[in-house]
Short mmCIF file of C-alpha atoms and ligand atoms in Angstrom, two decimals:
data_model
loop_
_atom_site.label_atom_id
_atom_site.label_comp_id
_atom_site.label_asym_id
_atom_site.label_seq_id
_atom_site.Cartn_x
_atom_site.Cartn_y
_atom_site.Cartn_z
CA MET A 1 -21.78 16.13 12.78
CA LEU A 2 -20.85 13.30 10.39
CA ASP A 3 -22.30 9.85 11.00
CA CYS A 4 -19.04 8.35 9.77
CA ALA A 5 -15.66 9.75 8.79
CA ILE A 6 -13.56 7.36 6.71
CA ILE A 7 -9.85 8.13 6.48
CA GLY A 8 -8.05 6.65 3.49
CA GLY A 9 -9.51 5.88 0.08
CA GLY A 10 -7.92 2.54 -0.84
CA PRO A 11 -9.96 -0.66 -1.24
CA ALA A 12 -10.77 -0.75 2.52
CA GLY A 13 -11.93 2.89 2.73
CA LEU A 14 -13.94 2.76 -0.49
CA SER A 15 -15.64 -0.47 0.46
CA ALA A 16 -16.47 1.03 3.88
CA GLY A 17 -17.86 4.09 2.08
CA LEU A 18 -20.09 1.97 -0.13
CA TYR A 19 -21.53 -0.08 2.74
CA ALA A 20 -21.94 2.91 5.08
CA SER A 21 -23.71 5.14 2.54
CA ARG A 22 -25.79 2.34 1.00
CA GLY A 23 -26.63 1.15 4.54
CA GLY A 24 -28.48 4.39 5.25
CA LEU A 25 -25.97 6.55 7.14
CA LYS A 26 -26.59 10.20 6.41
CA GLU A 27 -23.24 11.95 6.40
CA VAL A 28 -20.48 9.69 5.18
CA VAL A 29 -17.30 11.50 4.20
CA LEU A 30 -14.14 9.86 2.86
CA PHE A 31 -10.97 11.84 3.54
CA GLU A 32 -8.33 10.83 1.00
CA ARG A 33 -5.28 13.00 0.44
CA GLY A 34 -5.02 12.01 -3.24
CA LEU A 35 -7.27 10.40 -5.77
CA PRO A 36 -9.11 7.41 -4.31
CA GLY A 37 -7.77 3.96 -5.24
CA GLY A 38 -4.91 3.26 -2.83
CA GLN A 39 -1.64 1.43 -3.44
CA ILE A 40 -3.08 -1.09 -5.89
CA THR A 41 -3.25 1.72 -8.46
CA GLN A 42 0.56 1.32 -8.66
CA SER A 43 0.24 -2.30 -9.73
CA SER A 44 0.83 -3.23 -13.33
CA GLU A 45 -1.65 -6.10 -13.18
CA ILE A 46 -4.22 -7.59 -10.85
CA GLU A 47 -5.33 -11.15 -11.41
CA ASN A 48 -6.43 -12.40 -7.98
CA TYR A 49 -9.59 -10.42 -7.26
CA PRO A 50 -12.40 -13.00 -7.49
CA GLY A 51 -14.77 -12.43 -10.39
CA PHE A 52 -12.42 -10.03 -12.12
CA TYR A 53 -10.15 -11.87 -14.48
CA GLU A 54 -9.02 -9.92 -17.45
CA HIS A 55 -5.46 -10.36 -18.58
CA GLY A 56 -3.42 -7.16 -18.58
CA LYS A 57 -5.79 -5.00 -16.46
CA THR A 58 -3.82 -2.57 -14.33
CA GLY A 59 -4.60 -1.70 -10.72
CA MET A 60 -5.65 1.76 -11.91
CA ASP A 61 -8.18 0.29 -14.38
CA PHE A 62 -9.43 -1.99 -11.64
CA MET A 63 -10.10 0.78 -9.08
CA ASP A 64 -11.63 3.14 -11.62
CA THR A 65 -15.29 2.51 -10.80
CA TRP A 66 -15.05 2.00 -7.02
CA GLN A 67 -15.43 5.66 -6.14
CA GLU A 68 -18.27 6.17 -8.68
CA GLN A 69 -20.20 3.39 -6.98
CA CYS A 70 -19.76 5.11 -3.60
CA PHE A 71 -20.80 8.53 -4.95
CA ALA A 72 -23.96 6.96 -6.40
CA PHE A 73 -25.09 6.14 -2.83
CA GLY A 74 -24.19 9.52 -1.35
CA MET A 75 -20.66 9.19 -0.03
CA VAL A 76 -18.65 12.41 -0.30
CA HIS A 77 -14.93 12.54 -1.04
CA ARG A 78 -12.82 15.35 0.45
CA MET A 79 -9.33 15.46 -1.04
CA GLU A 80 -7.64 16.33 2.22
CA GLU A 81 -4.93 14.99 4.45
CA VAL A 82 -6.02 14.07 7.96
CA LYS A 83 -3.50 15.02 10.62
CA GLY A 84 -5.08 13.28 13.58
CA VAL A 85 -8.14 11.77 15.20
CA ARG A 86 -9.16 12.56 18.79
CA LYS A 87 -12.03 11.43 20.96
CA ASP A 88 -13.95 14.15 22.74
CA GLY A 89 -16.69 12.73 25.00
CA ASP A 90 -18.96 10.57 22.85
CA HIS A 91 -17.72 11.77 19.46
CA PHE A 92 -14.53 12.24 17.46
CA ILE A 93 -12.69 15.26 16.14
CA ILE A 94 -10.89 14.89 12.83
CA ASP A 95 -8.02 17.36 12.40
CA ILE A 96 -7.43 18.22 8.76
CA ALA A 97 -4.31 19.84 7.31
CA GLY A 98 -4.96 23.56 6.68
CA LYS A 99 -8.72 23.29 7.28
CA GLU A 100 -11.19 23.43 10.15
CA SER A 101 -11.62 20.27 12.19
CA VAL A 102 -14.69 18.10 11.60
CA GLU A 103 -16.80 16.19 14.13
CA ALA A 104 -17.94 12.61 13.60
CA ARG A 105 -19.90 10.03 15.60
CA THR A 106 -17.72 7.20 14.31
CA VAL A 107 -14.43 6.84 12.45
CA ILE A 108 -13.06 4.13 10.17
CA VAL A 109 -9.32 4.49 9.64
CA ALA A 110 -8.06 2.77 6.47
CA THR A 111 -4.81 4.57 5.79
CA GLY A 112 -3.03 1.43 4.57
CA SER A 113 0.70 1.21 4.17
CA THR A 114 3.64 2.82 2.37
CA PRO A 115 6.59 1.23 0.53
CA ARG A 116 9.60 0.79 2.81
CA ARG A 117 13.10 1.99 1.97
CA ALA A 118 15.87 -0.63 2.14
CA GLY A 119 18.36 1.59 3.96
CA VAL A 120 21.01 1.12 1.26
CA LYS A 121 23.73 3.73 0.83
CA GLY A 122 22.75 6.19 -1.92
CA GLU A 123 19.05 5.19 -1.86
CA ASP A 124 17.67 8.37 -0.28
CA GLU A 125 19.93 10.75 -2.21
CA LEU A 126 19.01 9.12 -5.55
CA PHE A 127 15.32 8.58 -4.81
CA GLY A 128 13.39 9.95 -7.80
CA LYS A 129 16.61 10.10 -9.79
CA GLY A 130 16.78 6.44 -10.75
CA VAL A 131 15.64 4.88 -7.49
CA SER A 132 11.90 4.12 -7.52
CA THR A 133 9.24 2.10 -5.68
CA CYS A 134 6.79 2.09 -8.61
CA ALA A 135 7.44 0.13 -11.80
CA THR A 136 4.19 1.24 -13.43
CA CYS A 137 5.08 4.88 -12.86
CA ASP A 138 8.78 4.80 -13.80
CA GLY A 139 9.45 1.61 -15.77
CA PHE A 140 9.09 3.28 -19.15
CA PHE A 141 12.05 5.59 -18.41
CA TYR A 142 14.23 2.48 -18.76
CA LYS A 143 12.89 1.18 -22.07
CA ASP A 144 15.48 -1.16 -23.62
CA LYS A 145 17.86 -0.56 -20.72
CA GLU A 146 19.01 -2.83 -17.87
CA VAL A 147 17.53 -2.31 -14.39
CA ALA A 148 17.80 -3.87 -10.95
CA VAL A 149 14.97 -4.87 -8.62
CA LEU A 150 15.63 -5.33 -4.90
CA GLY A 151 13.52 -7.78 -2.88
CA GLY A 152 12.12 -11.31 -3.00
CA GLY A 153 8.42 -10.86 -2.19
CA ASP A 154 5.33 -10.81 -4.42
CA THR A 155 5.75 -7.15 -5.26
CA ALA A 156 9.41 -7.49 -6.28
CA LEU A 157 8.84 -10.50 -8.51
CA GLU A 158 5.60 -9.30 -10.09
CA GLU A 159 7.08 -5.92 -10.84
CA ALA A 160 10.29 -7.52 -12.18
CA HIS A 161 8.09 -9.44 -14.59
CA TYR A 162 6.34 -6.25 -15.64
CA LEU A 163 9.69 -4.50 -16.17
CA SER A 164 10.94 -7.43 -18.28
CA ASN A 165 8.45 -6.38 -20.98
CA ILE A 166 9.96 -2.91 -21.17
CA CYS A 167 13.61 -3.28 -20.20
CA SER A 168 16.34 -5.24 -21.97
CA LYS A 169 17.29 -7.04 -18.76
CA VAL A 170 16.11 -7.15 -15.13
CA TYR A 171 18.41 -8.25 -12.32
CA VAL A 172 16.50 -9.32 -9.20
CA ILE A 173 18.76 -8.89 -6.18
CA HIS A 174 17.57 -10.91 -3.20
CA ARG A 175 19.32 -11.48 0.11
CA ARG A 176 18.29 -15.15 0.42
CA ASP A 177 18.06 -18.07 -2.02
CA THR A 178 14.35 -18.72 -1.43
CA PHE A 179 11.54 -16.32 -2.16
CA ARG A 180 8.65 -15.02 -0.13
CA ALA A 181 6.61 -14.55 -3.34
CA ALA A 182 3.92 -17.07 -4.40
CA PRO A 183 5.44 -20.18 -6.07
CA SER A 184 3.53 -19.51 -9.32
CA THR A 185 5.06 -16.03 -9.50
CA VAL A 186 8.56 -17.39 -8.82
CA ASP A 187 8.06 -19.96 -11.62
CA ARG A 188 6.88 -17.31 -14.05
CA VAL A 189 9.90 -15.14 -13.29
CA LYS A 190 12.27 -18.11 -13.67
CA ARG A 191 10.79 -18.80 -17.10
CA THR A 192 11.41 -15.22 -18.25
CA ALA A 193 14.55 -15.11 -20.35
CA ASN A 194 15.62 -11.55 -19.60
CA ILE A 195 15.27 -11.78 -15.79
CA GLU A 196 18.38 -12.85 -13.88
CA LEU A 197 17.90 -13.88 -10.26
CA VAL A 198 20.90 -12.79 -8.22
CA THR A 199 20.33 -14.54 -4.89
CA ASP A 200 22.18 -14.54 -1.56
CA THR A 201 23.24 -11.04 -2.51
CA THR A 202 22.74 -7.55 -1.09
CA ILE A 203 23.15 -4.10 -2.57
CA GLU A 204 26.06 -2.39 -0.84
CA GLU A 205 25.62 0.97 -2.53
CA ILE A 206 23.57 2.65 -5.22
CA VAL A 207 26.06 4.73 -7.16
CA GLY A 208 25.12 7.90 -9.01
CA ASP A 209 25.95 11.45 -9.97
CA ALA A 210 24.01 14.67 -10.47
CA MET A 211 22.17 13.06 -13.42
CA GLY A 212 21.00 10.07 -11.41
CA VAL A 213 21.77 6.39 -10.86
CA ILE A 214 24.73 4.87 -12.71
CA GLY A 215 25.01 1.43 -11.12
CA ILE A 216 25.04 -0.69 -7.99
CA ASN A 217 27.73 -2.38 -5.94
CA ILE A 218 26.52 -5.81 -4.87
CA LYS A 219 27.98 -8.31 -2.43
CA ASN A 220 27.29 -12.05 -2.34
CA LYS A 221 27.30 -14.50 0.58
CA SER A 222 31.02 -15.25 0.11
CA GLY A 223 31.80 -11.54 0.46
CA GLU A 224 32.65 -11.01 -3.24
CA VAL A 225 31.78 -7.51 -4.41
CA SER A 226 30.85 -6.74 -8.01
CA TYR A 227 29.37 -3.85 -9.97
CA LEU A 228 26.29 -3.78 -12.19
CA GLU A 229 25.85 -0.85 -14.53
CA VAL A 230 22.12 0.02 -14.33
CA PRO A 231 20.40 3.43 -14.61
CA GLY A 232 17.33 2.29 -12.63
CA VAL A 233 16.88 0.55 -9.27
CA PHE A 234 13.42 -0.52 -8.09
CA VAL A 235 13.13 -1.13 -4.35
CA PHE A 236 10.35 -3.53 -3.25
CA VAL A 237 11.21 -4.53 0.33
CA GLY A 238 7.82 -4.41 2.05
CA HIS A 239 5.68 -1.73 3.62
CA ASN A 240 5.25 0.35 6.79
CA VAL A 241 1.75 0.90 8.17
CA ASN A 242 0.39 4.46 8.08
CA ASN A 243 -0.70 4.84 11.70
CA ALA A 244 0.26 8.51 12.26
CA VAL A 245 -3.35 9.74 12.39
CA LEU A 246 -3.89 7.54 15.42
CA LYS A 247 -1.16 9.20 17.46
CA ASP A 248 -1.57 12.29 19.61
CA GLU A 249 0.89 15.20 19.86
CA SER A 250 3.08 13.30 22.32
CA GLY A 251 3.23 10.28 19.97
CA GLU A 252 0.91 8.18 22.13
CA ALA A 253 -1.53 5.99 20.20
CA ILE A 254 -5.24 6.58 20.92
CA CYS A 255 -5.91 2.84 20.56
CA GLU A 256 -3.88 -0.34 21.06
CA LEU A 257 -1.16 -1.12 18.51
CA ASN A 258 1.17 -4.13 18.32
CA GLU A 259 4.98 -3.90 18.30
CA ASN A 260 4.98 -3.29 14.51
CA GLY A 261 2.55 -0.37 14.81
CA GLN A 262 -0.36 -2.36 13.38
CA VAL A 263 -3.72 -1.66 14.99
CA ILE A 264 -5.18 -4.38 17.18
CA VAL A 265 -8.78 -5.06 16.14
CA ASP A 266 -11.30 -7.81 16.78
CA LEU A 267 -13.10 -9.73 14.04
CA ASN A 268 -15.54 -6.82 13.70
CA MET A 269 -12.69 -4.34 13.03
CA ARG A 270 -13.36 -2.70 16.42
CA THR A 271 -10.30 -1.11 18.02
CA SER A 272 -9.78 -0.69 21.76
CA LEU A 273 -11.45 2.76 21.53
CA ASP A 274 -15.26 2.74 21.35
CA GLY A 275 -16.56 4.04 18.01
CA LEU A 276 -13.17 3.77 16.27
CA PHE A 277 -12.73 1.06 13.62
CA VAL A 278 -9.71 0.13 11.50
CA ALA A 279 -9.72 -1.77 8.20
CA GLY A 280 -7.25 -3.06 5.61
CA ASP A 281 -3.44 -3.19 5.61
CA LEU A 282 -3.24 -1.08 8.77
CA ARG A 283 -4.67 -3.77 11.04
CA ILE A 284 -2.96 -6.73 12.71
CA ASP A 285 -2.71 -9.95 10.71
CA ALA A 286 -3.79 -8.21 7.50
CA ALA A 287 -3.38 -10.52 4.52
CA LYS A 288 -2.46 -7.41 2.50
CA GLN A 289 -4.75 -8.22 -0.37
CA VAL A 290 -7.31 -6.03 -2.10
CA VAL A 291 -10.10 -8.54 -1.52
CA CYS A 292 -9.29 -8.73 2.20
CA ALA A 293 -9.07 -4.95 2.60
CA ALA A 294 -12.43 -4.60 0.84
CA GLY A 295 -13.94 -7.24 3.17
CA ASP A 296 -12.57 -5.41 6.22
CA GLY A 297 -14.07 -2.13 5.01
CA ALA A 298 -17.51 -3.70 4.59
CA THR A 299 -17.29 -5.35 8.03
CA ALA A 300 -16.28 -2.07 9.68
CA ALA A 301 -19.12 -0.15 8.00
CA LEU A 302 -21.73 -2.72 9.06
CA GLN A 303 -20.45 -2.41 12.64
CA VAL A 304 -20.64 1.38 12.42
CA ILE A 305 -24.30 1.13 11.37
CA SER A 306 -25.09 -1.11 14.39
CA TYR A 307 -23.08 1.15 16.70
CA ILE A 308 -24.99 4.27 15.64
CA GLN A 309 -28.34 2.46 15.98
CA GLU A 310 -27.39 1.37 19.50
CA GLN A 311 -26.41 4.93 20.48
CA ALA A 312 -29.70 6.45 19.21
P1 FAD B 401 -4.12 1.42 0.76
O1 FAD B 401 -4.39 0.81 -0.55
O2 FAD B 401 -2.71 1.61 1.20
O3 FAD B 401 -4.88 2.83 0.81
C1 FAD B 401 -4.70 3.74 1.86
C2 FAD B 401 -5.08 5.12 1.37
O4 FAD B 401 -5.06 6.01 2.49
C3 FAD B 401 -4.10 5.71 0.36
O5 FAD B 401 -4.81 6.07 -0.82
C4 FAD B 401 -3.50 6.93 1.05
O6 FAD B 401 -3.30 8.03 0.17
C5 FAD B 401 -4.58 7.27 2.08
N1 FAD B 401 -4.06 7.96 3.25
C6 FAD B 401 -3.03 7.56 4.07
N2 FAD B 401 -2.85 8.45 5.07
C7 FAD B 401 -3.79 9.41 4.89
C8 FAD B 401 -4.10 10.61 5.62
N3 FAD B 401 -3.42 10.95 6.72
N4 FAD B 401 -5.11 11.40 5.19
C9 FAD B 401 -5.81 11.06 4.05
N5 FAD B 401 -5.54 9.94 3.32
C10 FAD B 401 -4.56 9.12 3.74
N6 FAD B 401 -3.10 -7.02 -3.59
C11 FAD B 401 -3.82 -7.96 -4.25
O7 FAD B 401 -4.82 -8.44 -3.74
N7 FAD B 401 -3.48 -8.32 -5.51
C12 FAD B 401 -2.42 -7.80 -6.17
O8 FAD B 401 -2.16 -8.17 -7.31
C13 FAD B 401 -1.66 -6.83 -5.49
N8 FAD B 401 -0.62 -6.23 -6.11
C14 FAD B 401 0.06 -5.22 -5.50
C15 FAD B 401 1.05 -4.58 -6.22
C16 FAD B 401 1.72 -3.50 -5.65
C17 FAD B 401 2.79 -2.79 -6.43
C18 FAD B 401 1.39 -3.10 -4.32
C19 FAD B 401 2.12 -1.93 -3.70
C20 FAD B 401 0.42 -3.76 -3.61
C21 FAD B 401 -0.28 -4.84 -4.19
N9 FAD B 401 -1.30 -5.52 -3.52
C22 FAD B 401 -2.03 -6.46 -4.17
C23 FAD B 401 -1.64 -5.19 -2.12
C24 FAD B 401 -2.90 -4.23 -2.07
O9 FAD B 401 -2.70 -3.12 -2.93
C25 FAD B 401 -3.12 -3.73 -0.64
O10 FAD B 401 -3.27 -4.83 0.22
C26 FAD B 401 -4.40 -2.87 -0.54
O11 FAD B 401 -4.35 -1.77 -1.43
C27 FAD B 401 -4.59 -2.33 0.87
O12 FAD B 401 -5.73 -1.54 0.88
P2 FAD B 401 -6.00 -0.45 2.04
O13 FAD B 401 -7.28 0.20 1.65
O14 FAD B 401 -5.88 -1.07 3.36
O15 FAD B 401 -4.80 0.59 1.95
P1 NAP B 402 7.19 -8.65 1.63
O1 NAP B 402 6.34 -9.84 1.33
O2 NAP B 402 7.36 -8.22 3.03
O3 NAP B 402 8.62 -8.94 0.97
C1 NAP B 402 9.67 -8.04 1.15
C2 NAP B 402 10.93 -8.61 0.51
O4 NAP B 402 11.98 -7.66 0.63
C3 NAP B 402 11.39 -9.90 1.17
O5 NAP B 402 11.84 -10.80 0.19
C4 NAP B 402 12.53 -9.43 2.08
O6 NAP B 402 13.53 -10.40 2.21
C5 NAP B 402 13.09 -8.27 1.31
N1 NAP B 402 13.67 -7.24 2.18
C6 NAP B 402 13.11 -6.65 3.26
N2 NAP B 402 13.92 -5.69 3.77
C7 NAP B 402 15.03 -5.69 2.98
C8 NAP B 402 16.24 -4.92 3.00
N3 NAP B 402 16.43 -3.95 3.90
N4 NAP B 402 17.16 -5.18 2.05
C9 NAP B 402 16.96 -6.15 1.12
N5 NAP B 402 15.83 -6.90 1.05
C10 NAP B 402 14.87 -6.67 1.98
O7 NAP B 402 6.66 -7.34 0.84
P2 NAP B 402 5.85 -7.17 -0.55
O8 NAP B 402 6.43 -8.02 -1.60
O9 NAP B 402 5.71 -5.72 -0.77
O10 NAP B 402 4.41 -7.73 -0.20
C11 NAP B 402 3.67 -7.14 0.88
C12 NAP B 402 2.35 -7.87 1.02
O11 NAP B 402 1.50 -7.60 -0.12
C13 NAP B 402 2.54 -9.39 1.10
O12 NAP B 402 1.64 -9.91 2.02
C14 NAP B 402 2.22 -9.85 -0.32
O13 NAP B 402 1.77 -11.18 -0.37
C15 NAP B 402 1.13 -8.83 -0.73
N6 NAP B 402 1.13 -8.69 -2.19
C16 NAP B 402 0.39 -9.60 -2.86
C17 NAP B 402 0.39 -9.61 -4.23
C18 NAP B 402 -0.44 -10.62 -4.91
O14 NAP B 402 -1.21 -11.29 -4.25
N7 NAP B 402 -0.38 -10.81 -6.22
C19 NAP B 402 1.20 -8.69 -4.93
C20 NAP B 402 1.97 -7.80 -4.21
C21 NAP B 402 1.95 -7.82 -2.83
P3 NAP B 402 13.28 -11.74 3.07
O15 NAP B 402 12.40 -12.59 2.22
O16 NAP B 402 14.65 -12.27 3.26
O17 NAP B 402 12.64 -11.28 4.34
#
């Protein structure tokens, strides 16, 4: 039986893995369906992790050594997708896609969040054919071309700035005239010559053919509709939490969630189910920052160590 199963290998899961393995737990396994690193590996630049300030470093560069540090202290990574977590008496059962279930004394769930779709006509049909949620992955396809970015948060504006280095022009389409993004980011975008902020405007339809996106129909506050010819549309309209592993076959959650599906935890990352901890973007009131997710992971692992000592 594992001392601790960690589900999700973003900043929260990896930080939990480091603290749990370095804190003396014997069997610490991180289940991550892909390569560890989490959503920050999609970021073109990270500049707000304290002590790490190197202009132009990507999220991928930044996360590179996190898993190595965990492996050095004995944490094991299994590249597997967890289907569900169940409690059976005093321990947990981790159901893994296509593999035998695994037993664990404690579980830290750090499955983070996933980019949301905007629900615009044409978005789903053209996803991967000109519609993207990752500028780092797909921006280069639009070198010297015009693209549109949808959204007014930190992700939309930061990624618009990244795209402005590659593309000839970036239209930022935002439904309001004020931005959710940090003021410094808004200023930087406003100072960028080839970014045009198209505010109080929504995308009515993403238009395309068998080859992919051709353009977008946009509508402003006064109801005027116009067309922008762009081969790429980047959608950055927030995230949904990945809480599926915490639901049973009937869809019931095994611990308390709030109305947005975020897991209710206390300051020690304890959920309403004994022995189950949640860290990072998945929890209530998450600041959705790498440094905060990493802090949560460390807190959860320290609690797991105390919990196991108390049970012994
Ligand atoms: P995640 O990073 O979402 O990691 C969760 C992991 O769980 C994923 O790797 C996923 O594959 C895995 N997983 C999910 N379900 C399962 C399953 N069933 N089985 C196995 N594995 C599973 N924050 C900053 O502080 N600074 C920034 O500059 C910044 N820029 C950002 C730019 C972009 C484009 C994005 C998208 C986010 C940015 N953020 C930034 C936010 C930051 O990335 C997140 O807050 C942080 O990654 C959350 O960490 P997490 O560990 O909670 O979850
Ligand atoms: P977000 O802050 O929730 O912003 C989403 C944006 O999309 C908002 O401007 C919202 O408009 C708009 N929007 C939502 N649904 C829409 C729809 N259906 N159609 C059109 N527009 C829609 O999401 P985010 O930018 O991904 O950021 C998520 C979290 O990660 C935040 O807490 C953010 O601070 C953090 N993050 C931080 C950094 C950083 O620190 N450097 C970088 C990236 C992300 P309204 O404003 O009108 O609601």
